[in-house]
Every structure is written in C-alpha cells, then in structure tokens.
mmCIF file of C-alpha atoms in Angstrom:
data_model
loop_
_atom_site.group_PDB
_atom_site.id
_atom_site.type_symbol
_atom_site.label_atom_id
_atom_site.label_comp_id
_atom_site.label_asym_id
_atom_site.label_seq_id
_atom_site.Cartn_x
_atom_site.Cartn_y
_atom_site.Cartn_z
ATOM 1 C CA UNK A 1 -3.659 -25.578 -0.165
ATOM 2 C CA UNK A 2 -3.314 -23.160 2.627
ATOM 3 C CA UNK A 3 -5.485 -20.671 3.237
ATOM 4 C CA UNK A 4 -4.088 -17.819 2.535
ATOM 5 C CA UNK A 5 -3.342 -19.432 -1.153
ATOM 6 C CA UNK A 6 -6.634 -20.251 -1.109
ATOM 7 C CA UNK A 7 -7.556 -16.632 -0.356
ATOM 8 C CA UNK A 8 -5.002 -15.765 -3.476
ATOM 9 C CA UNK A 9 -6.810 -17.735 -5.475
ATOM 10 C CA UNK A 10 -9.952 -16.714 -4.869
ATOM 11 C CA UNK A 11 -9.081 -12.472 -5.465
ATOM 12 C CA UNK A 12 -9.712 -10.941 -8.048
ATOM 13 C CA UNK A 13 -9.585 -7.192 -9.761
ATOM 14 C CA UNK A 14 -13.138 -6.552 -9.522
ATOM 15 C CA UNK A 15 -14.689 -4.047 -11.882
ATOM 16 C CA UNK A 16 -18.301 -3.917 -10.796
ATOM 17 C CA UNK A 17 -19.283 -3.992 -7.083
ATOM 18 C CA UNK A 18 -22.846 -3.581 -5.177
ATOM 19 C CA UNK A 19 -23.623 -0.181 -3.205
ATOM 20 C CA UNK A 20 -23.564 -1.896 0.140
ATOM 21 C CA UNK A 21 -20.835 0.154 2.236
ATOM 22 C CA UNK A 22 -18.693 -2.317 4.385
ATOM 23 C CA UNK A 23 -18.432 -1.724 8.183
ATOM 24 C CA UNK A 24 -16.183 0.111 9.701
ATOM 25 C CA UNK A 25 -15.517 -3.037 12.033
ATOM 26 C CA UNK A 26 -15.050 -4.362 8.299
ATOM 27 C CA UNK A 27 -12.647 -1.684 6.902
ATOM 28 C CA UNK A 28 -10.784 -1.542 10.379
ATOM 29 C CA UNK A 29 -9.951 -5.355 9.774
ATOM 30 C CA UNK A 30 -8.634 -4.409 6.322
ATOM 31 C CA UNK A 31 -6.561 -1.458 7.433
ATOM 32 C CA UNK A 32 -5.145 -3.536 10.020
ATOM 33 C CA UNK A 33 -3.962 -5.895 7.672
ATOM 34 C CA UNK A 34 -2.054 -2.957 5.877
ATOM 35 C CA UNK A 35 -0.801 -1.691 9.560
ATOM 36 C CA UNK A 36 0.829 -5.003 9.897
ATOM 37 C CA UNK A 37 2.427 -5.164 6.465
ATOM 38 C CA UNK A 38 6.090 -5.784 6.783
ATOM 39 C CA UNK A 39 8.319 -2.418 6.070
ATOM 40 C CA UNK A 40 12.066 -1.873 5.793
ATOM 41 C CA UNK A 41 13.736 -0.867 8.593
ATOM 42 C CA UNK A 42 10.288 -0.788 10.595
ATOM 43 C CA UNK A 43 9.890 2.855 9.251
ATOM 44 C CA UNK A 44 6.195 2.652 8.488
ATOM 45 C CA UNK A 45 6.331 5.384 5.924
ATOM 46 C CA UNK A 46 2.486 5.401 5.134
ATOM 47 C CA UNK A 47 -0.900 6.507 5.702
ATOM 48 C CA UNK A 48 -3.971 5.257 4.806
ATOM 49 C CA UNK A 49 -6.565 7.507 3.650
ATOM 50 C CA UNK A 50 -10.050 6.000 3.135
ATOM 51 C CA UNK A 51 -12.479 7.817 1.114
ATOM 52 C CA UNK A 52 -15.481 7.242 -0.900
ATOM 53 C CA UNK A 53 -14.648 5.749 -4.603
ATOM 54 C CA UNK A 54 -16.712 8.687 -6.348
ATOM 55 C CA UNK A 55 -14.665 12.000 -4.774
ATOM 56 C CA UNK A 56 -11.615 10.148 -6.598
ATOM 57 C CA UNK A 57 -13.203 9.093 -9.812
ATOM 58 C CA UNK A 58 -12.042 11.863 -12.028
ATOM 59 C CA UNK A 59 -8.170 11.962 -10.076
ATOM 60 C CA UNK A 60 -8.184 8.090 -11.000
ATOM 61 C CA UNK A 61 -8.796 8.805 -14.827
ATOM 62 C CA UNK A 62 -13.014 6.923 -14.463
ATOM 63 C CA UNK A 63 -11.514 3.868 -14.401
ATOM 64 C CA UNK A 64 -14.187 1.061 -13.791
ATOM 65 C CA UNK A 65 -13.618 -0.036 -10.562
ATOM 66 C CA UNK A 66 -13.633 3.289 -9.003
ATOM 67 C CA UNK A 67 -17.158 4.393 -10.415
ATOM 68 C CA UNK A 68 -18.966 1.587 -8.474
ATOM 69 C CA UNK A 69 -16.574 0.784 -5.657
ATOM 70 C CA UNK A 70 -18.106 2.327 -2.550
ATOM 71 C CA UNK A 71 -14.772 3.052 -0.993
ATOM 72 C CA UNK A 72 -11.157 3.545 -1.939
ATOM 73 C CA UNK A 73 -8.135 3.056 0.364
ATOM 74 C CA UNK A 74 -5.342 5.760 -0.663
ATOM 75 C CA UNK A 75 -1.885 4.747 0.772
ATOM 76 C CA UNK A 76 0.319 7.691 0.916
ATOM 77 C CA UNK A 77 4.110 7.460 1.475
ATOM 78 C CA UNK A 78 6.434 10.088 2.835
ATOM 79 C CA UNK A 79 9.051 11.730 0.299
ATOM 80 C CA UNK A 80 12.376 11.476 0.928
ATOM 81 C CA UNK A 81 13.630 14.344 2.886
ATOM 82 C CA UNK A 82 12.045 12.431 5.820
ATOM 83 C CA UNK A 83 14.568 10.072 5.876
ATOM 84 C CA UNK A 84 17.499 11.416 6.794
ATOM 85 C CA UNK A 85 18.869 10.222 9.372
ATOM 86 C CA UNK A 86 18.636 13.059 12.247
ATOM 87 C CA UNK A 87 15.274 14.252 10.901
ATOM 88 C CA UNK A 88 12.307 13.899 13.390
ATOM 89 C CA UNK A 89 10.925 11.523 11.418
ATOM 90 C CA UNK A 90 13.472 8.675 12.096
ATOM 91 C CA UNK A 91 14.615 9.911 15.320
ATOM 92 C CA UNK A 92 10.555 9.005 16.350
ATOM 93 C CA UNK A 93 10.384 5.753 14.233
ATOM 94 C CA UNK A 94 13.871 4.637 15.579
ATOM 95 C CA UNK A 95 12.881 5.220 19.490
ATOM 96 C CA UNK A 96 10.281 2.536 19.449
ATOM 97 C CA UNK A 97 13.091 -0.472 18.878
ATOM 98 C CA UNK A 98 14.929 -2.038 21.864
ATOM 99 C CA UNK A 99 18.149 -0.446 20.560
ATOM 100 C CA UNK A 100 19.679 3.347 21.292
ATOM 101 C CA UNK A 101 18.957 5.748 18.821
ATOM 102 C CA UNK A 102 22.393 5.611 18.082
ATOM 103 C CA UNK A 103 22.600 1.601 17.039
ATOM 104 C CA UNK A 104 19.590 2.078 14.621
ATOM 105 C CA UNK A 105 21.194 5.236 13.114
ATOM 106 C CA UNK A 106 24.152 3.470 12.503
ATOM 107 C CA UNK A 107 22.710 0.118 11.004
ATOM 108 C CA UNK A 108 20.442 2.840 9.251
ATOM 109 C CA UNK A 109 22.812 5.202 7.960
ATOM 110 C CA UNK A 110 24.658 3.339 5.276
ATOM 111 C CA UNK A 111 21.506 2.189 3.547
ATOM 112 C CA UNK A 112 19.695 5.951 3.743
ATOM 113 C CA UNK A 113 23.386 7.217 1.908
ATOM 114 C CA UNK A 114 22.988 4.353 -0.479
ATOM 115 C CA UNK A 115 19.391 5.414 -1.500
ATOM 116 C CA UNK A 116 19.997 9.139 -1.598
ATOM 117 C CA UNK A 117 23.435 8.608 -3.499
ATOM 118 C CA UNK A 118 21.106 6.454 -6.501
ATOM 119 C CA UNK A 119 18.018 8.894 -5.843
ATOM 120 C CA UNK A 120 15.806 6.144 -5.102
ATOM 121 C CA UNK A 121 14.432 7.430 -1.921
ATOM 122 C CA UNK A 122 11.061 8.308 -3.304
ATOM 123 C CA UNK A 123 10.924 4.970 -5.002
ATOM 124 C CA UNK A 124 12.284 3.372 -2.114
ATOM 125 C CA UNK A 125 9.167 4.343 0.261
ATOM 126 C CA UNK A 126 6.634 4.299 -2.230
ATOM 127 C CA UNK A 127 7.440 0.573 -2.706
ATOM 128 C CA UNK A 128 6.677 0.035 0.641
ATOM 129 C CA UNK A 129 3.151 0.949 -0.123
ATOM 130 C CA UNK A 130 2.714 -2.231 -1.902
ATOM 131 C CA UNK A 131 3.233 -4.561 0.650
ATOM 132 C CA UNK A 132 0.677 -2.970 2.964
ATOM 133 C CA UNK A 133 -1.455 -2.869 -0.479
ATOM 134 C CA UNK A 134 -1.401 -7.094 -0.802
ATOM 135 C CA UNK A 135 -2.223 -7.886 2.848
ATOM 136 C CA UNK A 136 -5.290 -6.058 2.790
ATOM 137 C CA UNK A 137 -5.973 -7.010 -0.052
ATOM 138 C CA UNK A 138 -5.583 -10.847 1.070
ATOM 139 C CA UNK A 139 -7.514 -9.244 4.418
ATOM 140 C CA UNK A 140 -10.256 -8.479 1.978
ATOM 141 C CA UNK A 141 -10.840 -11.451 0.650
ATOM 142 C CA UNK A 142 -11.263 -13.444 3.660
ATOM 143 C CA UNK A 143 -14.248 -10.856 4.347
ATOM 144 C CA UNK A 144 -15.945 -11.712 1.048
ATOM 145 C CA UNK A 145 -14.532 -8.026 -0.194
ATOM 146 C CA UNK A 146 -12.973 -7.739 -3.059
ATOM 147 C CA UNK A 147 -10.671 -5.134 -4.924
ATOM 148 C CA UNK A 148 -8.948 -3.582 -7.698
ATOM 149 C CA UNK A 149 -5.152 -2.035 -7.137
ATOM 150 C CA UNK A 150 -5.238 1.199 -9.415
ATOM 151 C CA UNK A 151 -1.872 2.533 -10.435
ATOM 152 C CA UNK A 152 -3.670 5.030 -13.183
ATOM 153 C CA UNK A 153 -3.710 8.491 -11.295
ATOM 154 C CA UNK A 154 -3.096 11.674 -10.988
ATOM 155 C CA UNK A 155 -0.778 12.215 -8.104
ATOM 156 C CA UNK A 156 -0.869 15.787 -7.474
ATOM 157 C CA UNK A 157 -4.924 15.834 -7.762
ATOM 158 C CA UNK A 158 -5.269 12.726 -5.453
ATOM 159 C CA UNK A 159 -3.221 14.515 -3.054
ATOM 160 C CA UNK A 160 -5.098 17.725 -3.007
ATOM 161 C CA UNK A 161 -8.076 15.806 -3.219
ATOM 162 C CA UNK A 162 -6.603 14.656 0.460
ATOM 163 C CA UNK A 163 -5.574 17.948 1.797
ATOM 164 C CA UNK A 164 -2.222 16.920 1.792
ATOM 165 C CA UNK A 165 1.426 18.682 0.497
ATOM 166 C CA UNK A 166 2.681 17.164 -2.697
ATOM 167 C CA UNK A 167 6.019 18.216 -1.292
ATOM 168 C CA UNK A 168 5.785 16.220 2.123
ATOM 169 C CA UNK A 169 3.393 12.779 0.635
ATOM 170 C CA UNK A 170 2.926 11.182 -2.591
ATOM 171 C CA UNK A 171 0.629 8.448 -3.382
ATOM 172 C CA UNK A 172 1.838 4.654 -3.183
ATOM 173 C CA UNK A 173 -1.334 3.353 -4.736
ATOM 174 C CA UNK A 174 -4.724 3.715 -4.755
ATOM 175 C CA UNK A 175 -7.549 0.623 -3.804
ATOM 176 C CA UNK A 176 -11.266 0.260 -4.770
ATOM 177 C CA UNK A 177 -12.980 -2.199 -2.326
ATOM 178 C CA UNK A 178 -16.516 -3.227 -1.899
ATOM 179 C CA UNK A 179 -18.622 -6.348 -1.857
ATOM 180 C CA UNK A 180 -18.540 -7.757 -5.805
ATOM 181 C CA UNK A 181 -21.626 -7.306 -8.291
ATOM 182 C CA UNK A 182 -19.824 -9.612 -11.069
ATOM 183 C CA UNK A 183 -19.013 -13.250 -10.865
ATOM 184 C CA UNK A 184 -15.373 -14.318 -9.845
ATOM 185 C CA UNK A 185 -13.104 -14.163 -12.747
ATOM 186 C CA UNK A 186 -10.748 -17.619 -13.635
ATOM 187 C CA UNK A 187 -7.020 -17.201 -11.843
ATOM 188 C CA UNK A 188 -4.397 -16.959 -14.734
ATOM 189 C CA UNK A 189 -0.952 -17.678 -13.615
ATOM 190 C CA UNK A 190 1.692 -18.465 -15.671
ATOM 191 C CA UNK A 191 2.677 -22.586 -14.032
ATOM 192 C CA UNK A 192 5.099 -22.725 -11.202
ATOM 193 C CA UNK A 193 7.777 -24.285 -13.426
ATOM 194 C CA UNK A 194 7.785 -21.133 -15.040
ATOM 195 C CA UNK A 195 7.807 -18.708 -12.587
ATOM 196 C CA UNK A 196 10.343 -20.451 -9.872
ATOM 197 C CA UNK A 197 14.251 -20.813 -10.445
ATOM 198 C CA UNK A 198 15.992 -22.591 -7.587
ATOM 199 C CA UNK A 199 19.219 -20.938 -7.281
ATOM 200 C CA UNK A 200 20.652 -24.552 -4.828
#
C-alpha cells in the first residue's frame, strides 16, 4: 500500500481531541499542503484563515468536533465577480505563467463565459476549496493530527466572525484539527468493485 493510502486509511473524522495546540512549524506544514493543492486554471482562489475551534463554535452550529478541537482552518473562496476576465484579480493570477496575459485570457475566456452563462461561478471556486481541504487533511495525518471537514455553518457569521465581506469571500469549508483524544475509528468503504467502472 502506498503511503499516502496508508495515510487515507489511517484518517479519520475525529470528534474528541486533547488541548495540546499543534506548532506553528506543525500548522505551517498543514497549510502548505493546502497551498499546494491543485486548482483550475492555477487561480488559487482561497485563503486560509486559522483560528481557534471555540470563537467558531456557535457559527458551526456546536458541532462536536469544534468544541474540543484546538484549532480550525477556515478556507475562504473568492465570489465570482473576481473572475472576469480583465478584473485585477486574473490579470495578477495570470502574470505569474510563462504565457502573455493575452494567451491565458484567451484559453481562459471561454471557460469564465461558460461558468457565468450556467451561474456556477460561486460553485465553481468554492469547489476548489475542497481539494486544498483533502491534502491537508492527508498532511495531517502524517503528523499524527487528525480532523473533521465541517460543512454545517453559518456562512455569513463565519465570515464576520473573520472580518471579511460576504460580498467579496464566502466560506469553502471549515476544518477542526488537533491531536485525537478517542481511539481511531474502523475505515468503511464501500469495495473497489463497487466504486470503480472502467470505461476501456
């Protein structure tokens, strides 16, 4: 098994963690794993807001992870009026690539009108969120940290909780991390037969 399977296997959504705070050394690791996270068209549309677990608890509806987890990770998206293609926002992102502005607008271009036309932008970048979510995740493992993804918030109260403008961000998701105070919980998987269809 490889070791990032093995890693896989080994996570689990933790309910109940221990007080100890991770290292920032420790966190760092994790966010970098996030910072790494593949993202279409190399847009990077997050942030990644740590916080302590208990400043969130009541935006996150109590759940159980969040009232023992010493920190939470908040990954933040931008809405879609960043995307457009001469906005600031791409015109930076796109400047970074080998190719002129003017190549990655026009590879770019079709897709943005495609998104905008379904209004799926929002959707679109939020999505992205999840991605950077499993690799640190995975990241955390590997540190003996483990996690809980929470879906169950209140977006507008997270993101005043942050400081931020519901009109510019919204939240992607939300993850509790923290060294576990309950024993590792059995992988269920449905079997590979199941879940894989070979389409050659």
């Amino acid at each position: 098994m490889s070791d990032v399977n093995s890693l896989l296997l080994h996570r689990f959504a933790c309910k109940k963690y221990k007080s100890d705070m991770p290292s920032k050394e420790v966190i760092d690791q994790i966010l970098e794993a996030g910072r790494l996270s593949p993202t279409s068209f190399g847009l990077e549309p997050w942030t990644f807001h740590v916080c302590k677990s208990h400043d969130l608890l009541s935006s996150c509806f109590y759940q159980e992870s969040m009232k023992t987890a010493p920190i939470t990770v908040v990954i933040t998206t931008k809405r879609g009026k960043y995307f457009a293609p001469n906005s600031e926002f791409i015109k930076k992102r796109a400047e970074r690539f080998p190719s002129t502005l003017e190549e990655f607008i026009d590879d770019y271009k079709g897709y943005y009108e495609f998104l905008r036309d379904s209004k799926t932008l929002d959707s679109w970048s939020r999505s992205q969120s999840y991605i950077a979510a499993s690799a640190m995740m995975i990241k955390a493992t590997e540190l003996n940290i483990q996690s809980c993804a929470i879906e169950g918030y209140d977006n507008d109260k997270v993101i005043d909780a942050l400081g931020l403008d519901k009109e510019d961000e919204e939240v992607g998701i939300v993850i509790a991390f923290g060294y576990p105070d309950e024993d590792e919980r059995e992988k269920i998987r449905i079997t590979s037969n199941e879940a894989f269809v070979y389409h050659f």
